[in-house]
Amino acid sequence: MSRRLLWGIIIVLLITNIASILILTNGSGGNMSDIMDEENLPKEVAKVGNDTITADQWIKSLRSAYGEDYLKSLINEKVVFQLAEEYDLAVNEKFMERELAITETASGIISEAEREQLRKEWKDDIQYTIYRDELLTRDIVIDEQEIQNYYSQNQDRFDFETSYQLSHIVVDDENTAESILDALNNGQAFGELAEQYSIDTYTNQNGGYLGYFTNDSTYLQNIYFTALNNLEPGQFSEPFETTEGTVILYLHHVIPEVELAYDDVKKHIRRLLAKQKLKVEPSVEVLWEEVGVEWIY
């Protein structure tokens, strides 16, 4: 889970808890800006039997539990991006595409609008990580030959192969498959039909979702990739026979390949090798003095 996503979840939970408590206490929702304004909080935010929890107790507890760590994360982010701008740091575009592609393979089924928004968030997280590691390892000297050797030994690891996001429905016989095909052609959702009919107990409760696969995957039978040749994203296949049963395949999305040359990954390898030479990974806080951080809170 990314740093941004983790803190986002924490903040959402905190806001949700604030709203819930006040709704229960006051009997109405109120305006969210009022809810989050400490001056508008009631003196008591909850009653527990004969006891009460005051707003002051609650706010202090939240700050104690989450406030300092979250504030540090915000400071760290600003420090890293300010120094990245100062030192004119940049991320190789093809390397960024490869990192975004890898991240997307763990995203599940999402809409194009969600994908566009998530890619912006992923890009911010990836940039932060790269800039942070570049800044924290900038004084460590790595010989060019060492970088070249690492690339030669691990070259295949840096390319991203075309990946297909798939779901399937597996049934016992062709007649059932044809009935499902009719339902699909009439607009019924693939996931609903998978839950209802698929005999694949590993995927049917998830709408038949398989995940992302490359052409050299050994998890799926070769006939799956033959069926893919006739599909565009958003399309389903004609039924085909496998050793597991009769299958209808659905193609959600395709992430194209990304091939990286030495120059595309040289800085990444330097960071990897430099971090290996660190006995203890330093905190971003060692960079605070360069920017000038005043801890007010």
Short mmCIF file of C-alpha atoms in Angstrom, two decimals:
data_model
loop_
_atom_site.label_atom_id
_atom_site.label_comp_id
_atom_site.label_asym_id
_atom_site.label_seq_id
_atom_site.Cartn_x
_atom_site.Cartn_y
_atom_site.Cartn_z
CA MET A 1 0.00 0.00 0.00
CA SER A 2 1.37 3.45 -0.96
CA ARG A 3 2.20 6.13 1.60
CA ARG A 4 -0.38 8.51 0.09
CA LEU A 5 -3.11 5.86 0.07
CA LEU A 6 -2.39 4.82 3.66
CA TRP A 7 -2.66 8.34 4.98
CA GLY A 8 -5.69 8.97 2.82
CA ILE A 9 -7.44 6.02 4.44
CA ILE A 10 -6.54 7.30 7.91
CA ILE A 11 -7.91 10.77 7.16
CA VAL A 12 -11.13 9.36 5.66
CA LEU A 13 -11.63 7.22 8.76
CA LEU A 14 -11.03 10.17 11.03
CA ILE A 15 -13.48 12.38 9.13
CA THR A 16 -16.05 9.59 9.07
CA ASN A 17 -15.71 9.06 12.82
CA ILE A 18 -16.04 12.78 13.47
CA ALA A 19 -19.21 13.01 11.40
CA SER A 20 -20.67 9.85 12.92
CA ILE A 21 -20.13 10.94 16.50
CA LEU A 22 -21.62 14.36 15.95
CA ILE A 23 -24.59 12.98 14.07
CA LEU A 24 -25.31 10.61 16.96
CA THR A 25 -24.73 13.33 19.54
CA ASN A 26 -26.65 16.16 17.89
CA GLY A 27 -29.22 14.15 16.00
CA SER A 28 -28.44 15.82 12.67
CA GLY A 29 -25.67 15.85 10.11
CA GLY A 30 -24.77 19.52 10.08
CA ASN A 31 -22.32 21.16 7.75
CA MET A 32 -18.99 19.32 7.34
CA SER A 33 -16.98 22.53 7.61
CA ASP A 34 -18.72 23.20 10.93
CA ILE A 35 -18.07 19.64 12.08
CA MET A 36 -14.33 19.97 11.37
CA ASP A 37 -14.15 23.41 13.08
CA GLU A 38 -13.11 22.88 16.70
CA GLU A 39 -14.88 26.10 17.74
CA ASN A 40 -18.22 24.62 16.64
CA LEU A 41 -17.76 21.31 18.42
CA PRO A 42 -20.06 20.65 21.37
CA LYS A 43 -18.36 20.44 24.75
CA GLU A 44 -19.20 16.73 24.94
CA VAL A 45 -18.93 14.59 21.80
CA ALA A 46 -20.14 11.26 23.21
CA LYS A 47 -21.91 9.77 26.19
CA VAL A 48 -20.97 6.34 27.49
CA GLY A 49 -23.37 5.25 30.20
CA ASN A 50 -22.93 7.77 32.99
CA ASP A 51 -19.62 9.00 31.62
CA THR A 52 -18.82 11.45 28.82
CA ILE A 53 -16.06 12.10 26.30
CA THR A 54 -15.30 15.78 25.85
CA ALA A 55 -14.31 17.40 22.58
CA ASP A 56 -11.02 18.44 24.13
CA GLN A 57 -10.17 14.87 25.17
CA TRP A 58 -11.08 13.57 21.76
CA ILE A 59 -9.13 16.16 19.74
CA LYS A 60 -6.04 15.72 21.92
CA SER A 61 -6.25 11.95 21.47
CA LEU A 62 -6.48 12.27 17.68
CA ARG A 63 -3.54 14.61 17.56
CA SER A 64 -1.51 12.37 19.82
CA ALA A 65 -2.27 9.23 17.82
CA TYR A 66 -2.05 10.56 14.25
CA GLY A 67 -1.26 14.25 14.16
CA GLU A 68 2.53 14.24 14.48
CA ASP A 69 3.15 11.38 12.06
CA TYR A 70 0.83 12.83 9.44
CA LEU A 71 2.34 16.30 9.79
CA LYS A 72 5.81 14.80 9.35
CA SER A 73 4.67 13.03 6.18
CA LEU A 74 3.39 16.35 4.77
CA ILE A 75 6.66 18.08 5.70
CA ASN A 76 8.72 15.28 4.15
CA GLU A 77 6.77 15.52 0.92
CA LYS A 78 7.26 19.27 0.64
CA VAL A 79 10.95 19.01 1.54
CA VAL A 80 11.60 16.36 -1.11
CA PHE A 81 9.75 18.16 -3.89
CA GLN A 82 11.31 21.52 -3.06
CA LEU A 83 14.81 20.04 -3.12
CA ALA A 84 14.02 18.12 -6.30
CA GLU A 85 13.12 21.40 -7.96
CA GLU A 86 16.20 23.13 -6.53
CA TYR A 87 18.52 20.40 -7.85
CA ASP A 88 16.58 20.07 -11.10
CA LEU A 89 15.86 16.37 -10.57
CA ALA A 90 13.77 14.57 -13.18
CA VAL A 91 12.36 11.11 -13.76
CA ASN A 92 13.03 9.34 -17.05
CA GLU A 93 9.71 9.25 -18.92
CA LYS A 94 10.01 5.63 -20.06
CA PHE A 95 11.02 4.53 -16.57
CA MET A 96 7.98 6.35 -15.17
CA GLU A 97 5.72 4.54 -17.66
CA ARG A 98 7.19 1.23 -16.57
CA GLU A 99 6.59 2.06 -12.89
CA LEU A 100 3.04 3.18 -13.61
CA ALA A 101 2.39 -0.01 -15.56
CA ILE A 102 3.65 -2.20 -12.72
CA THR A 103 1.51 -0.29 -10.22
CA GLU A 104 -1.58 -0.57 -12.40
CA THR A 105 -1.39 -4.37 -12.51
CA ALA A 106 -2.39 -4.37 -8.83
CA SER A 107 -5.32 -1.99 -9.27
CA GLY A 108 -8.18 -4.40 -10.06
CA ILE A 109 -11.06 -3.48 -12.36
CA ILE A 110 -11.38 0.30 -12.69
CA SER A 111 -13.04 2.71 -15.10
CA GLU A 112 -11.09 4.94 -17.46
CA ALA A 113 -11.92 7.96 -15.30
CA GLU A 114 -10.66 6.17 -12.20
CA ARG A 115 -7.54 5.05 -14.07
CA GLU A 116 -6.75 8.61 -15.11
CA GLN A 117 -7.14 9.91 -11.55
CA LEU A 118 -5.18 7.04 -10.02
CA ARG A 119 -2.34 7.46 -12.50
CA LYS A 120 -1.91 11.05 -11.28
CA GLU A 121 -1.74 9.83 -7.67
CA TRP A 122 0.60 6.96 -8.54
CA LYS A 123 2.86 9.34 -10.45
CA ASP A 124 3.13 11.64 -7.43
CA ASP A 125 4.02 8.69 -5.20
CA ILE A 126 6.59 7.34 -7.67
CA GLN A 127 8.18 10.75 -8.12
CA TYR A 128 8.37 11.21 -4.36
CA THR A 129 10.09 7.85 -3.87
CA ILE A 130 12.58 8.43 -6.68
CA TYR A 131 13.42 11.99 -5.61
CA ARG A 132 13.72 10.92 -1.97
CA ASP A 133 16.12 8.09 -2.78
CA GLU A 134 18.11 10.31 -5.14
CA LEU A 135 18.53 12.97 -2.47
CA LEU A 136 19.38 10.52 0.30
CA THR A 137 22.02 8.69 -1.77
CA ARG A 138 23.49 11.61 -3.73
CA ASP A 139 26.79 11.58 -1.81
CA ILE A 140 27.41 7.87 -2.41
CA VAL A 141 29.73 7.27 -5.36
CA ILE A 142 28.93 4.29 -7.58
CA ASP A 143 31.35 3.31 -10.32
CA GLU A 144 29.91 3.36 -13.86
CA GLN A 145 31.22 -0.14 -14.50
CA GLU A 146 29.34 -1.44 -11.46
CA ILE A 147 26.13 0.04 -12.87
CA GLN A 148 26.76 -1.51 -16.29
CA ASN A 149 27.47 -4.91 -14.75
CA TYR A 150 24.23 -4.82 -12.80
CA TYR A 151 22.30 -3.89 -15.94
CA SER A 152 23.88 -6.72 -17.95
CA GLN A 153 23.00 -9.27 -15.27
CA ASN A 154 19.44 -8.04 -14.77
CA GLN A 155 18.45 -6.55 -18.12
CA ASP A 156 15.30 -8.67 -18.52
CA ARG A 157 13.95 -7.43 -15.20
CA PHE A 158 13.63 -3.85 -16.41
CA ASP A 159 11.29 -4.37 -19.36
CA PHE A 160 7.54 -4.48 -18.88
CA GLU A 161 5.72 -6.99 -21.08
CA THR A 162 2.29 -6.34 -22.56
CA SER A 163 -0.23 -7.30 -19.88
CA TYR A 164 -3.86 -8.33 -20.35
CA GLN A 165 -6.49 -7.86 -17.66
CA LEU A 166 -8.84 -10.82 -17.82
CA SER A 167 -11.96 -12.42 -16.40
CA HIS A 168 -13.48 -15.72 -17.38
CA ILE A 169 -16.52 -17.91 -16.98
CA VAL A 170 -15.96 -21.66 -16.86
CA VAL A 171 -18.88 -24.08 -17.32
CA ASP A 172 -19.28 -27.82 -17.75
CA ASP A 173 -20.70 -27.92 -21.26
CA GLU A 174 -21.06 -25.99 -24.50
CA ASN A 175 -24.85 -25.64 -24.21
CA THR A 176 -24.52 -23.71 -20.95
CA ALA A 177 -21.80 -21.59 -22.52
CA GLU A 178 -24.05 -20.72 -25.46
CA SER A 179 -26.84 -19.70 -23.08
CA ILE A 180 -24.41 -17.41 -21.23
CA LEU A 181 -23.23 -16.00 -24.55
CA ASP A 182 -26.82 -15.12 -25.42
CA ALA A 183 -27.21 -13.36 -22.08
CA LEU A 184 -24.00 -11.40 -22.66
CA ASN A 185 -25.15 -10.36 -26.12
CA ASN A 186 -28.38 -9.14 -24.53
CA GLY A 187 -26.44 -6.87 -22.20
CA GLN A 188 -26.21 -8.87 -18.97
CA ALA A 189 -23.06 -8.11 -16.96
CA PHE A 190 -20.18 -10.55 -17.32
CA GLY A 191 -19.43 -10.49 -13.59
CA GLU A 192 -23.00 -11.33 -12.64
CA LEU A 193 -23.05 -14.30 -14.97
CA ALA A 194 -19.70 -15.49 -13.65
CA GLU A 195 -21.01 -15.42 -10.09
CA GLN A 196 -24.12 -17.32 -11.15
CA TYR A 197 -22.71 -19.94 -13.51
CA SER A 198 -18.93 -20.28 -13.36
CA ILE A 199 -17.64 -23.50 -11.83
CA ASP A 200 -14.24 -21.92 -11.11
CA THR A 201 -14.51 -21.60 -7.33
CA TYR A 202 -11.36 -19.47 -7.16
CA THR A 203 -12.83 -16.63 -9.23
CA ASN A 204 -16.62 -16.93 -9.46
CA GLN A 205 -17.33 -14.91 -6.31
CA ASN A 206 -15.20 -12.10 -7.76
CA GLY A 207 -17.10 -11.98 -11.02
CA GLY A 208 -14.66 -14.34 -12.72
CA TYR A 209 -11.77 -11.89 -12.32
CA LEU A 210 -8.37 -13.41 -13.06
CA GLY A 211 -6.02 -10.41 -13.00
CA TYR A 212 -3.23 -9.36 -15.35
CA PHE A 213 -1.26 -11.81 -17.47
CA THR A 214 1.54 -11.65 -20.01
CA ASN A 215 1.91 -13.88 -23.07
CA ASP A 216 4.51 -16.07 -21.38
CA SER A 217 2.35 -16.75 -18.33
CA THR A 218 2.19 -20.43 -17.40
CA TYR A 219 -0.84 -20.00 -15.14
CA LEU A 220 -3.27 -19.91 -18.06
CA GLN A 221 -3.54 -22.46 -20.84
CA ASN A 222 -2.18 -21.32 -24.23
CA ILE A 223 -5.64 -21.31 -25.76
CA TYR A 224 -6.50 -18.27 -23.62
CA PHE A 225 -3.91 -16.21 -25.48
CA THR A 226 -5.11 -17.55 -28.80
CA ALA A 227 -8.60 -16.31 -27.90
CA LEU A 228 -7.14 -12.91 -26.96
CA ASN A 229 -5.98 -12.35 -30.54
CA ASN A 230 -9.58 -11.65 -31.56
CA LEU A 231 -10.49 -9.36 -28.65
CA GLU A 232 -10.39 -5.66 -27.94
CA PRO A 233 -10.81 -4.26 -24.41
CA GLY A 234 -14.44 -4.53 -23.36
CA GLN A 235 -15.10 -7.61 -25.52
CA PHE A 236 -15.75 -11.27 -24.66
CA SER A 237 -14.74 -14.34 -26.62
CA GLU A 238 -16.65 -17.14 -28.23
CA PRO A 239 -16.72 -20.26 -26.01
CA PHE A 240 -13.62 -22.42 -26.24
CA GLU A 241 -12.65 -25.76 -24.71
CA THR A 242 -9.97 -26.23 -22.05
CA THR A 243 -9.04 -29.07 -19.71
CA GLU A 244 -11.04 -27.28 -16.98
CA GLY A 245 -14.23 -26.86 -19.00
CA THR A 246 -15.80 -24.57 -21.58
CA VAL A 247 -14.56 -21.00 -21.19
CA ILE A 248 -15.78 -17.54 -22.15
CA LEU A 249 -13.00 -14.97 -21.78
CA TYR A 250 -13.41 -11.23 -21.14
CA LEU A 251 -10.69 -8.67 -21.84
CA HIS A 252 -10.93 -5.63 -19.56
CA HIS A 253 -7.80 -3.68 -20.36
CA VAL A 254 -4.38 -3.94 -22.01
CA ILE A 255 -1.22 -2.31 -20.64
CA PRO A 256 1.30 -2.01 -23.48
CA GLU A 257 4.91 -3.12 -23.18
CA VAL A 258 7.64 -0.76 -22.05
CA GLU A 259 11.19 -1.52 -23.21
CA LEU A 260 13.96 0.26 -21.35
CA ALA A 261 17.49 0.89 -22.60
CA TYR A 262 20.52 1.30 -20.35
CA ASP A 263 20.21 5.09 -20.24
CA ASP A 264 16.57 4.75 -19.12
CA VAL A 265 17.50 2.80 -15.99
CA LYS A 266 21.04 3.93 -15.22
CA LYS A 267 19.98 6.36 -12.48
CA HIS A 268 17.59 3.79 -11.01
CA ILE A 269 20.39 1.22 -10.79
CA ARG A 270 22.70 3.78 -9.20
CA ARG A 271 20.08 4.43 -6.51
CA LEU A 272 19.63 0.70 -5.91
CA LEU A 273 23.36 0.10 -5.52
CA ALA A 274 23.81 3.19 -3.37
CA LYS A 275 21.04 2.13 -1.00
CA GLN A 276 22.71 -1.27 -0.66
CA LYS A 277 25.81 0.48 0.66
CA LEU A 278 23.85 2.22 3.39
CA LYS A 279 23.96 0.40 6.71
CA VAL A 280 20.80 2.19 7.84
CA GLU A 281 18.37 3.92 5.47
CA PRO A 282 18.31 7.59 6.49
CA SER A 283 15.09 9.47 7.16
CA VAL A 284 13.96 12.40 5.05
CA GLU A 285 14.31 14.45 8.23
CA VAL A 286 18.05 14.69 7.54
CA LEU A 287 17.07 16.97 4.63
CA TRP A 288 14.91 19.35 6.65
CA GLU A 289 17.76 21.72 7.46
CA GLU A 290 18.45 22.33 3.76
CA VAL A 291 14.97 23.70 3.24
CA GLY A 292 14.44 25.20 6.67
CA VAL A 293 11.64 23.49 8.55
CA GLU A 294 10.12 25.23 11.53
CA TRP A 295 8.21 22.83 13.76
CA ILE A 296 5.32 25.00 14.98
CA TYR A 297 2.73 22.37 15.91
#
